[in-house]
Coordinates of C-alpha atoms and ligand atoms in Angstrom, one line a residue:
X1 CA 55.4 -60.4 40.6
X2 CA 55.7 -57.5 38.3
X3 CA 56.7 -58.3 34.6
X4 CA 60.2 -57.1 33.7
X5 CA 58.8 -54.5 31.3
X6 CA 58.1 -50.7 31.6
X7 CA 55.7 -48.4 29.7
X8 CA 56.3 -45.0 28.5
X9 CA 53.1 -43.2 27.6
X10 CA 53.5 -40.3 25.3
X11 CA 51.2 -37.3 26.0
X12 CA 53.2 -34.2 25.3
X13 CA 51.9 -33.5 21.8
X14 CA 50.2 -30.1 21.2
X15 CA 46.6 -31.5 20.3
X16 CA 45.5 -28.2 18.9
X17 CA 42.7 -29.9 16.9
X18 CA 40.8 -30.6 20.2
X19 CA 40.2 -27.0 20.7
X20 CA 40.0 -27.4 24.4
X21 CA 41.2 -26.0 27.6
X22 CA 41.6 -29.5 29.0
X23 CA 44.6 -31.6 28.0
X24 CA 43.6 -34.0 25.2
X25 CA 44.3 -37.2 27.1
X26 CA 41.9 -36.1 29.9
X27 CA 38.9 -36.1 27.7
X28 CA 36.7 -39.2 28.4
X29 CA 35.2 -42.2 26.6
X30 CA 33.2 -44.8 28.4
X31 CA 33.3 -42.8 31.6
X32 CA 37.0 -42.3 32.1
X33 CA 39.8 -40.4 30.5
X34 CA 41.8 -41.6 27.6
X35 CA 44.9 -41.6 29.9
X36 CA 43.0 -43.6 32.5
X37 CA 42.3 -46.2 29.9
X38 CA 46.0 -46.5 28.9
X39 CA 47.0 -46.6 32.5
X40 CA 44.5 -49.4 33.2
X41 CA 46.1 -51.3 30.3
X42 CA 49.5 -51.0 31.9
X43 CA 48.1 -52.0 35.4
X44 CA 46.6 -55.0 33.8
X45 CA 49.9 -56.0 32.4
X46 CA 51.5 -55.6 35.9
X47 CA 54.5 -53.7 34.6
X48 CA 57.6 -52.9 36.7
X49 CA 57.3 -49.2 35.9
X50 CA 55.1 -46.8 34.0
X51 CA 56.0 -43.1 33.1
X52 CA 53.7 -40.5 31.4
X53 CA 55.5 -38.0 29.2
X54 CA 53.7 -34.6 29.3
X55 CA 54.4 -31.0 28.3
X56 CA 55.4 -28.5 31.0
X57 CA 52.0 -26.8 30.9
X58 CA 50.0 -29.9 31.4
X59 CA 49.6 -29.8 35.2
X60 CA 46.3 -31.6 34.8
X61 CA 48.1 -34.6 33.2
X62 CA 50.6 -34.6 36.1
X63 CA 47.8 -34.7 38.6
X64 CA 45.8 -37.4 36.8
X65 CA 49.0 -39.5 36.4
X66 CA 49.9 -39.0 40.1
X67 CA 46.4 -39.9 41.2
X68 CA 47.0 -43.3 39.6
X69 CA 50.4 -43.6 41.3
X70 CA 52.3 -43.0 38.1
X71 CA 55.1 -40.3 37.7
X72 CA 55.2 -38.0 34.8
X73 CA 58.3 -36.7 32.9
X74 CA 58.4 -33.4 31.2
X75 CA 59.2 -33.0 27.5
X76 CA 60.2 -29.3 27.3
X77 CA 59.3 -29.0 23.7
X78 CA 57.3 -31.1 21.4
X79 CA 60.2 -32.0 19.1
X80 CA 58.8 -35.4 18.1
X81 CA 58.0 -38.8 19.3
X82 CA 61.6 -40.0 19.5
X83 CA 62.5 -36.9 21.5
X84 CA 59.5 -37.6 23.8
X85 CA 60.6 -41.2 24.5
X86 CA 64.0 -39.8 25.5
X87 CA 62.4 -37.4 28.0
X88 CA 61.3 -40.6 30.0
X89 CA 64.8 -42.0 30.1
X90 CA 65.8 -40.5 33.5
X91 CA 62.5 -41.5 35.2
X92 CA 63.2 -45.2 34.2
X93 CA 66.5 -45.0 36.1
X94 CA 68.4 -48.3 35.8
X95 CA 65.6 -50.2 34.3
X96 CA 66.9 -52.6 31.7
X97 CA 64.0 -54.8 30.6
X98 CA 61.6 -54.2 27.7
X99 CA 60.1 -50.9 27.1
X100 CA 56.6 -50.5 25.7
X101 CA 55.9 -47.2 24.0
X102 CA 52.2 -46.3 24.1
X103 CA 50.3 -43.1 23.2
X104 CA 48.0 -41.4 25.7
X105 CA 45.6 -40.6 22.9
X106 CA 45.3 -44.2 21.8
X107 CA 43.2 -45.7 24.6
X108 CA 41.8 -49.0 23.1
X109 CA 44.9 -51.1 22.9
X110 CA 44.2 -54.5 24.6
X111 CA 46.7 -56.0 27.2
X112 CA 46.5 -59.2 25.1
X113 CA 47.8 -57.4 22.1
X114 CA 50.8 -56.1 24.0
X115 CA 51.4 -59.5 25.4
X116 CA 51.6 -60.8 21.8
X117 CA 54.4 -58.1 21.1
X118 CA 56.3 -59.0 24.3
X119 CA 56.1 -62.7 23.2
X120 CA 57.7 -61.7 19.8
X121 CA 60.4 -59.9 21.7
X122 CA 61.0 -62.9 23.8
X123 CA 61.2 -65.0 20.5
X124 CA 64.2 -62.8 19.5
X125 CA 62.9 -59.7 17.7
X126 CA 64.8 -56.7 18.9
X127 CA 62.0 -54.1 17.9
X128 CA 58.4 -55.0 17.7
X129 CA 56.0 -52.6 16.1
X130 CA 52.1 -52.8 16.3
X131 CA 50.6 -52.3 12.8
X132 CA 47.2 -52.4 11.3
X133 CA 45.5 -52.4 8.0
X134 CA 44.1 -48.9 7.6
X135 CA 40.9 -48.3 5.7
X136 CA 42.3 -44.8 5.0
X137 CA 46.1 -44.8 5.5
X138 CA 46.3 -41.0 5.2
X139 CA 49.0 -39.6 7.6
X140 CA 50.0 -42.8 9.3
X141 CA 53.6 -44.0 9.0
X142 CA 53.9 -46.9 6.4
X143 CA 55.3 -50.2 7.5
X144 CA 57.8 -51.4 4.9
X145 CA 57.8 -55.3 5.2
X146 CA 60.1 -57.9 3.8
X147 CA 58.1 -61.0 4.7
X148 CA 57.9 -61.0 8.5
X149 CA 60.7 -58.6 8.7
X150 CA 60.1 -54.9 9.2
X151 CA 62.7 -53.0 7.3
X152 CA 61.6 -49.4 8.0
X153 CA 58.8 -47.0 8.8
X154 CA 58.2 -44.2 6.3
X155 CA 56.3 -41.2 7.6
X156 CA 53.5 -40.1 5.2
X157 CA 55.1 -36.7 4.7
X158 CA 58.4 -38.4 3.6
X159 CA 56.8 -41.3 1.6
X160 CA 57.0 -41.8 -2.1
X161 CA 53.8 -42.3 -4.1
X162 CA 54.5 -46.1 -4.1
X163 CA 55.1 -46.1 -0.4
X164 CA 52.0 -44.1 0.3
X165 CA 50.0 -46.8 -1.5
X166 CA 50.8 -49.2 1.4
X167 CA 47.9 -49.7 3.8
X168 CA 49.8 -51.7 6.5
X169 CA 50.6 -48.8 8.9
X170 CA 52.2 -47.9 12.2
X171 CA 49.8 -47.6 15.3
X172 CA 52.7 -46.0 17.2
X173 CA 53.0 -48.8 19.8
X174 CA 56.4 -50.2 19.9
X175 CA 58.4 -52.6 22.1
X176 CA 62.2 -52.9 22.4
X177 CA 64.9 -53.6 25.1
X178 CA 65.6 -50.4 27.1
X179 CA 69.2 -50.4 26.1
X180 CA 68.5 -50.9 22.4
X181 CA 65.8 -48.3 22.2
X182 CA 67.7 -45.5 24.1
X183 CA 71.0 -46.4 22.2
X184 CA 69.3 -46.1 18.8
X185 CA 67.4 -42.9 19.8
X186 CA 70.7 -41.2 20.4
X187 CA 71.3 -41.5 16.6
X188 CA 68.0 -40.3 15.5
X189 CA 68.2 -36.9 13.6
X190 CA 65.5 -34.4 12.7
X191 CA 66.4 -34.1 9.1
X192 CA 63.0 -35.0 7.6
X193 CA 59.9 -33.3 6.2
X194 CA 58.6 -32.2 9.6
X195 CA 61.9 -31.4 11.3
X196 CA 61.0 -33.7 14.2
X197 CA 62.9 -36.6 15.9
X198 CA 60.9 -39.6 14.8
X199 CA 60.7 -42.6 17.1
X200 CA 59.9 -44.5 14.0
X201 CA 63.5 -44.0 12.7
X202 CA 64.6 -46.5 15.4
X203 CA 63.6 -49.3 12.9
X204 CA 65.8 -48.4 10.0
X205 CA 68.7 -47.7 12.5
X206 CA 68.2 -51.1 14.1
X207 CA 68.3 -52.9 10.7
X208 CA 71.5 -51.0 9.9
X209 CA 73.0 -52.5 13.0
X210 CA 72.0 -56.0 12.1
X211 CA 69.2 -56.1 14.7
X212 CA 65.8 -57.7 13.8
X213 CA 62.5 -55.8 13.6
X214 CA 59.1 -57.1 13.1
X215 CA 55.4 -56.0 13.2
X216 CA 52.4 -57.5 14.9
X217 CA 49.0 -56.8 13.4
X218 CA 45.8 -55.8 15.3
X219 CA 42.4 -54.6 14.1
X220 CA 42.1 -50.8 13.3
X221 CA 39.4 -50.4 16.0
X222 CA 41.9 -51.2 18.7
X223 CA 44.5 -48.5 17.8
X224 CA 42.1 -45.6 16.9
X225 CA 43.9 -42.3 17.8
X226 CA 42.2 -39.2 19.2
X227 CA 43.2 -35.9 17.7
X228 CA 39.9 -34.1 17.4
X229 CA 36.4 -34.2 18.8
X230 CA 35.2 -36.2 15.8
X231 CA 37.9 -38.9 16.6
X232 CA 36.9 -38.8 20.2
X233 CA 33.4 -39.7 19.2
X234 CA 34.7 -42.4 16.9
X235 CA 36.8 -43.9 19.7
X236 CA 33.7 -43.7 22.1
X237 CA 31.7 -45.6 19.4
X238 CA 34.4 -48.3 19.1
X239 CA 34.6 -48.7 22.9
X240 CA 30.8 -49.0 23.1
X241 CA 30.9 -51.7 20.5
X242 CA 33.4 -53.6 22.6
X243 CA 31.7 -53.2 25.9
X244 CA 28.3 -54.2 24.4
X245 CA 29.9 -57.3 22.8
X246 CA 31.4 -58.3 26.1
X247 CA 28.1 -57.9 28.0
X248 CA 26.2 -60.0 25.4
X249 CA 29.0 -62.6 25.5
X250 CA 28.6 -62.7 29.4
X251 CA 24.9 -63.6 29.1
X252 CA 23.1 -60.2 29.2
X253 CA 20.1 -59.7 27.1
X254 CA 20.0 -56.3 25.3
X255 CA 17.0 -55.7 23.0
X256 CA 18.8 -53.0 21.1
X257 CA 22.5 -53.1 22.1
X258 CA 23.3 -50.3 19.7
X259 CA 21.2 -47.9 21.9
X260 CA 22.6 -48.9 25.2
X261 CA 25.6 -46.9 26.6
X262 CA 28.0 -48.5 29.0
X263 CA 30.9 -47.5 31.1
X264 CA 34.3 -49.0 31.4
X265 CA 33.2 -50.6 34.7
X266 CA 29.6 -51.5 34.1
X267 CA 29.1 -54.9 35.8
X268 CA 26.0 -56.7 34.4
X269 CA 25.6 -60.3 35.7
X270 CA 24.2 -63.0 33.5
X271 CA 20.5 -63.0 32.6
X272 CA 20.2 -59.3 33.1
X273 CA 17.7 -57.8 30.7
X274 CA 18.3 -54.3 29.4
X275 CA 15.8 -52.5 27.3
X276 CA 16.5 -49.9 24.6
X277 CA 18.1 -46.5 25.3
X278 CA 19.5 -47.2 28.8
X279 CA 22.6 -45.3 29.9
X280 CA 25.0 -46.8 32.4
X281 CA 27.3 -44.1 33.8
X282 CA 30.2 -45.3 35.9
X283 CA 30.0 -47.3 39.0
X284 CA 26.9 -49.5 38.2
X285 CA 26.6 -53.1 39.3
X286 CA 23.5 -55.2 38.2
X287 CA 22.7 -58.5 39.8
X288 CA 21.6 -61.8 38.1
X289 CA 18.3 -61.6 36.4
X290 CA 17.6 -57.9 37.1
X291 CA 15.7 -55.8 34.6
X292 CA 16.6 -52.3 33.5
X293 CA 13.8 -51.1 31.2
X294 CA 13.9 -48.6 28.4
X295 CA 15.2 -45.0 28.8
X296 CA 16.7 -45.4 32.3
X297 CA 19.8 -43.6 33.4
X298 CA 21.9 -45.2 36.1
X299 CA 25.1 -44.0 37.9
X300 CA 26.8 -45.4 40.9
X301 CA 23.9 -47.6 41.5
X302 CA 23.6 -51.3 42.7
X303 CA 20.9 -53.6 41.7
X304 CA 20.3 -56.9 43.6
X305 CA 19.3 -60.0 41.7
X306 CA 15.9 -59.8 40.3
X307 CA 15.5 -56.1 40.9
X308 CA 13.4 -54.1 38.3
X309 CA 13.9 -50.5 37.4
X310 CA 12.4 -48.2 34.7
X311 CA 11.2 -47.4 32.2
X312 CA 12.4 -43.9 32.6
X313 CA 14.1 -44.4 36.0
X314 CA 17.0 -42.3 37.2
X315 CA 19.4 -44.0 39.8
X316 CA 22.0 -41.7 41.1
X317 CA 25.1 -42.5 43.1
X318 CA 24.4 -44.5 46.2
X319 CA 21.1 -46.0 45.0
X320 CA 20.8 -49.6 46.0
X321 CA 17.7 -51.6 44.8
X322 CA 17.2 -54.8 46.7
X323 CA 16.0 -58.2 45.6
X324 CA 12.8 -58.1 43.6
X325 CA 12.4 -54.5 44.6
X326 CA 11.0 -52.1 42.0
X327 CA 11.7 -48.5 41.0
X328 CA 9.3 -47.5 38.3
X329 CA 8.8 -44.6 35.8
X330 CA 9.9 -41.1 36.5
X331 CA 11.4 -42.1 39.8
X332 CA 14.7 -40.6 41.0
X333 CA 16.7 -42.3 43.6
X334 CA 19.9 -40.9 45.2
X335 CA 21.9 -42.4 48.1
X336 CA 19.0 -44.6 49.2
X337 CA 18.4 -48.2 49.9
X338 CA 15.2 -49.6 48.5
X339 CA 15.2 -52.8 50.3
X340 CA 14.1 -56.3 49.2
X341 CA 10.6 -56.4 47.8
X342 CA 9.9 -52.7 48.3
X343 CA 8.2 -50.6 45.6
X344 CA 8.5 -47.1 44.5
X345 CA 6.6 -47.3 41.2
X346 CA 5.7 -43.8 40.0
X347 CA 6.9 -40.2 39.9
X348 CA 9.0 -39.9 43.2
X349 CA 12.2 -38.6 44.5
X350 CA 13.8 -40.7 47.1
X351 CA 17.0 -39.2 48.4
X352 CA 19.1 -39.9 51.5
X353 CA 16.7 -42.7 52.6
X354 CA 15.9 -46.2 53.5
X355 CA 12.8 -47.8 52.1
X356 CA 12.3 -50.9 54.2
X357 CA 11.6 -54.3 52.8
X358 CA 8.2 -54.7 51.2
X359 CA 7.3 -51.1 51.9
X360 CA 5.1 -49.4 49.2
X361 CA 5.7 -45.9 48.3
X362 CA 2.8 -44.3 46.3
X363 CA 2.9 -42.0 43.3
X364 CA 4.5 -38.6 43.7
X365 CA 6.1 -39.3 47.1
X366 CA 9.0 -36.8 47.8
X367 CA 11.6 -37.0 50.5
X368 CA 12.4 -33.4 51.3
X369 CA 16.0 -34.1 52.2
X370 CA 17.5 -30.7 51.9
X371 CA 17.0 -27.5 53.9
X372 CA 19.2 -25.4 51.8
X373 CA 22.2 -26.2 54.0
X374 CA 22.3 -29.8 55.0
X375 CA 21.0 -33.2 53.8
X376 CA 18.8 -35.2 56.1
X377 CA 17.7 -38.8 56.3
X378 CA 14.3 -40.4 55.8
X379 CA 13.8 -43.9 57.3
X380 CA 10.9 -45.8 56.2
X381 CA 10.3 -49.1 58.0
X382 CA 9.5 -52.5 56.7
X383 CA 6.0 -53.0 55.2
X384 CA 5.1 -49.2 55.6
X385 CA 2.6 -47.8 53.2
X386 CA 3.2 -44.2 52.1
X387 CA 0.2 -42.8 50.3
X388 CA 0.5 -40.8 47.1
X389 CA 1.7 -37.3 47.0
X390 CA 3.1 -37.4 50.4
X391 CA 6.0 -35.0 51.4
X392 CA 8.4 -36.5 54.0
X393 CA 10.2 -33.7 55.7
X394 CA 13.6 -35.1 56.7
X395 CA 14.9 -36.0 59.2
X396 CA 11.9 -38.1 59.7
X397 CA 11.1 -41.8 60.6
X398 CA 8.2 -43.9 59.4
X399 CA 8.2 -47.0 61.5
X400 CA 7.4 -50.5 60.3
X401 CA 3.9 -51.2 59.1
X402 CA 2.8 -47.6 59.5
X403 CA 0.2 -46.1 57.0
X404 CA 0.3 -42.6 55.6
X405 CA -2.8 -41.1 54.1
X406 CA -2.3 -39.5 50.6
X407 CA -1.4 -35.9 50.3
X408 CA 0.2 -35.7 53.8
X409 CA 3.1 -33.5 54.9
X410 CA 5.0 -35.7 57.5
X411 CA 7.5 -34.0 59.7
X412 CA 7.1 -36.1 62.8
X413 CA 7.8 -39.7 63.5
X414 CA 5.1 -42.1 62.5
X415 CA 4.7 -44.9 65.0
X416 CA 4.7 -48.6 64.0
X417 CA 1.3 -49.7 62.6
X418 CA -0.2 -46.2 63.2
X419 CA -2.1 -44.1 60.6
X420 CA -0.8 -40.6 60.1
X421 CA -2.4 -38.0 57.8
X422 CA -2.2 -34.2 57.7
X423 CA -5.0 -33.8 55.2
X424 CA -7.3 -30.7 55.4
X425 CA -10.9 -31.5 56.2
X426 CA -13.1 -32.2 53.3
X427 CA -15.9 -29.6 52.8
X428 CA -18.9 -30.0 50.6
X429 CA -21.7 -27.5 49.8
X430 CA -24.7 -29.2 48.2
X431 CA -25.9 -27.7 44.9
X432 CA -23.1 -25.0 44.8
X433 CA -21.8 -25.8 41.4
X434 CA -25.3 -25.8 39.7
X435 CA -26.0 -22.4 41.3
X436 CA -22.7 -21.0 40.2
X437 CA -23.1 -22.1 36.6
X438 CA -26.6 -20.6 36.4
X439 CA -25.4 -17.2 37.8
X440 CA -22.5 -17.2 35.3
X441 CA -24.7 -18.1 32.3
X442 CA -27.2 -15.3 33.2
X443 CA -24.3 -12.8 33.4
X444 CA -23.1 -13.8 30.0
X445 CA -26.4 -13.6 28.2
X446 CA -26.9 -10.0 29.5
X447 CA -23.6 -8.9 28.4
Ligands
UD1_501 C1 52.9 -41.0 14.8 C2 53.9 -41.9 14.1 C3 53.2 -42.6 12.9 C4 52.1 -43.3 13.3 C5 51.1 -42.5 14.1 C6 50.0 -43.2 14.7 C7 56.1 -40.9 14.5 C8 57.2 -40.1 13.9 N1 55.1 -41.2 13.7 O1 52.6 -40.0 13.9 O2 54.2 -43.5 12.3 O3 51.4 -43.9 12.2 O4 51.8 -41.8 15.1 O5 49.0 -42.4 15.2 O6 56.3 -41.4 15.5 N2 54.1 -36.7 21.2 C9 54.8 -36.2 22.2 N3 55.7 -35.4 22.0 C10 56.0 -34.9 20.7 C11 55.3 -35.5 19.7 C12 54.3 -36.3 19.9 O7 54.5 -36.6 23.4 O8 56.9 -34.2 20.5 C13 53.0 -37.7 21.5 C14 51.6 -37.1 21.2 O9 50.9 -36.5 22.3 C15 50.9 -38.4 20.8 C16 51.9 -39.3 20.2 O10 53.1 -38.8 20.7 O11 50.3 -39.1 21.9 C17 51.9 -39.3 18.7 O12 52.1 -38.0 18.3 P1 51.5 -37.4 16.9 O13 52.1 -36.0 16.7 O14 50.1 -37.7 16.8 O15 52.3 -38.5 15.8 P2 51.8 -38.6 14.4 O16 52.4 -37.5 13.5 O17 50.4 -38.9 14.2
MG502 MG1 48.7 -38.6 15.6

């Protein structure tokens, strides 16, 4: 059953510092957009409702939210975070449970942290704010505490020198009952240094009404906000640290984890071995004990237990490598199944194909899968042997146990256990080279 809580994700700010034609929250870290990370957190919490607040121009944000089954509300003008939360009011309709305010540009908040905030609400706090100790408090709103009690949030631009020295600051994430939150927002004014309606003013207003406010602390890495490309890179780095730590914790060996790049959905089973400088783009699953050697790039690929790929392998979407199968150096595989025990060890392109169990594909073999208009399939049967530097002109079938001589161009079916070769005949002229050299040397000495 859904939890009696709703999320409002603020994403209507101007984000000028990204210098981008794409809305800020659609920039990606770990293989998916900032917004998709926040929506995934909401999905994990099984909330009753989620609403994204966007600017009228951000059709791309509307589409991305809708693709995830989430409606968006429009904030006509960016008049401040308080004003933005109000823009979502209508979309929440009669909802009366707890409201969680999240930022679309703050992608790394963990569901467990929000659960701690909801628990503090359930324990009686009316407003719960997520704070952190900032290495550089800079422009963050300062949390003014009295013991466990949060008395107010002072925005940096409005803070005194003494307040600016405080390093416990506001992440922007807030939880409050719907009625309390919207009731208090009605009284927020824009008489402050930036002329905006501050969501953070809700705290002092709540205290004025005798309501209780508190702050929950989390590590700074969890609430990194993205306002520029540099901060996008910093958020990526923080996410990578988290993903690597999780993989190691799950029993994966990484020789140099700091050089391995993972995606939000990379699934590495225990006892996988990952060499240095490997990139896992989205959609990769690696089975138990499989090996991914140095400098490989994988996307949308599945490795069965005990498979071995790389070094320098490129697995593209739809690549499936079977049990104890091998894909070696400078081999590109796309939408192809390398079945159990098969080997494609050197310098090949295998696209739109099946390489049957225990087949051996020699160095430099290419599936010619594209005729400029359509893609065609190559089917290599079990135990077949494809000699080096063979071009397989798809659609083509090589039946089980067939043998193809090196350097062949195969455009017809090769029958089971047959030998096929298209090699030009070997000619040899005895003594030709010696005569040739003698002639050339004579010409040179004359000349
Ligand atoms: C806000 C907080 C500050 C906190 C900081 C954390 C307020 C007044 N201040 O400041 O205490 O330390 O975040 O990063 O809340 N947005 C809208 N519409 C608007 C304005 C903002 O949707 O009119 C969205 C932005 O897209 C962004 C989020 O709200 O996702 C935060 O806005 P931003 O302008 O970055 O707030 P800060 O000034 O950084
Ligand atoms: Mg900000």
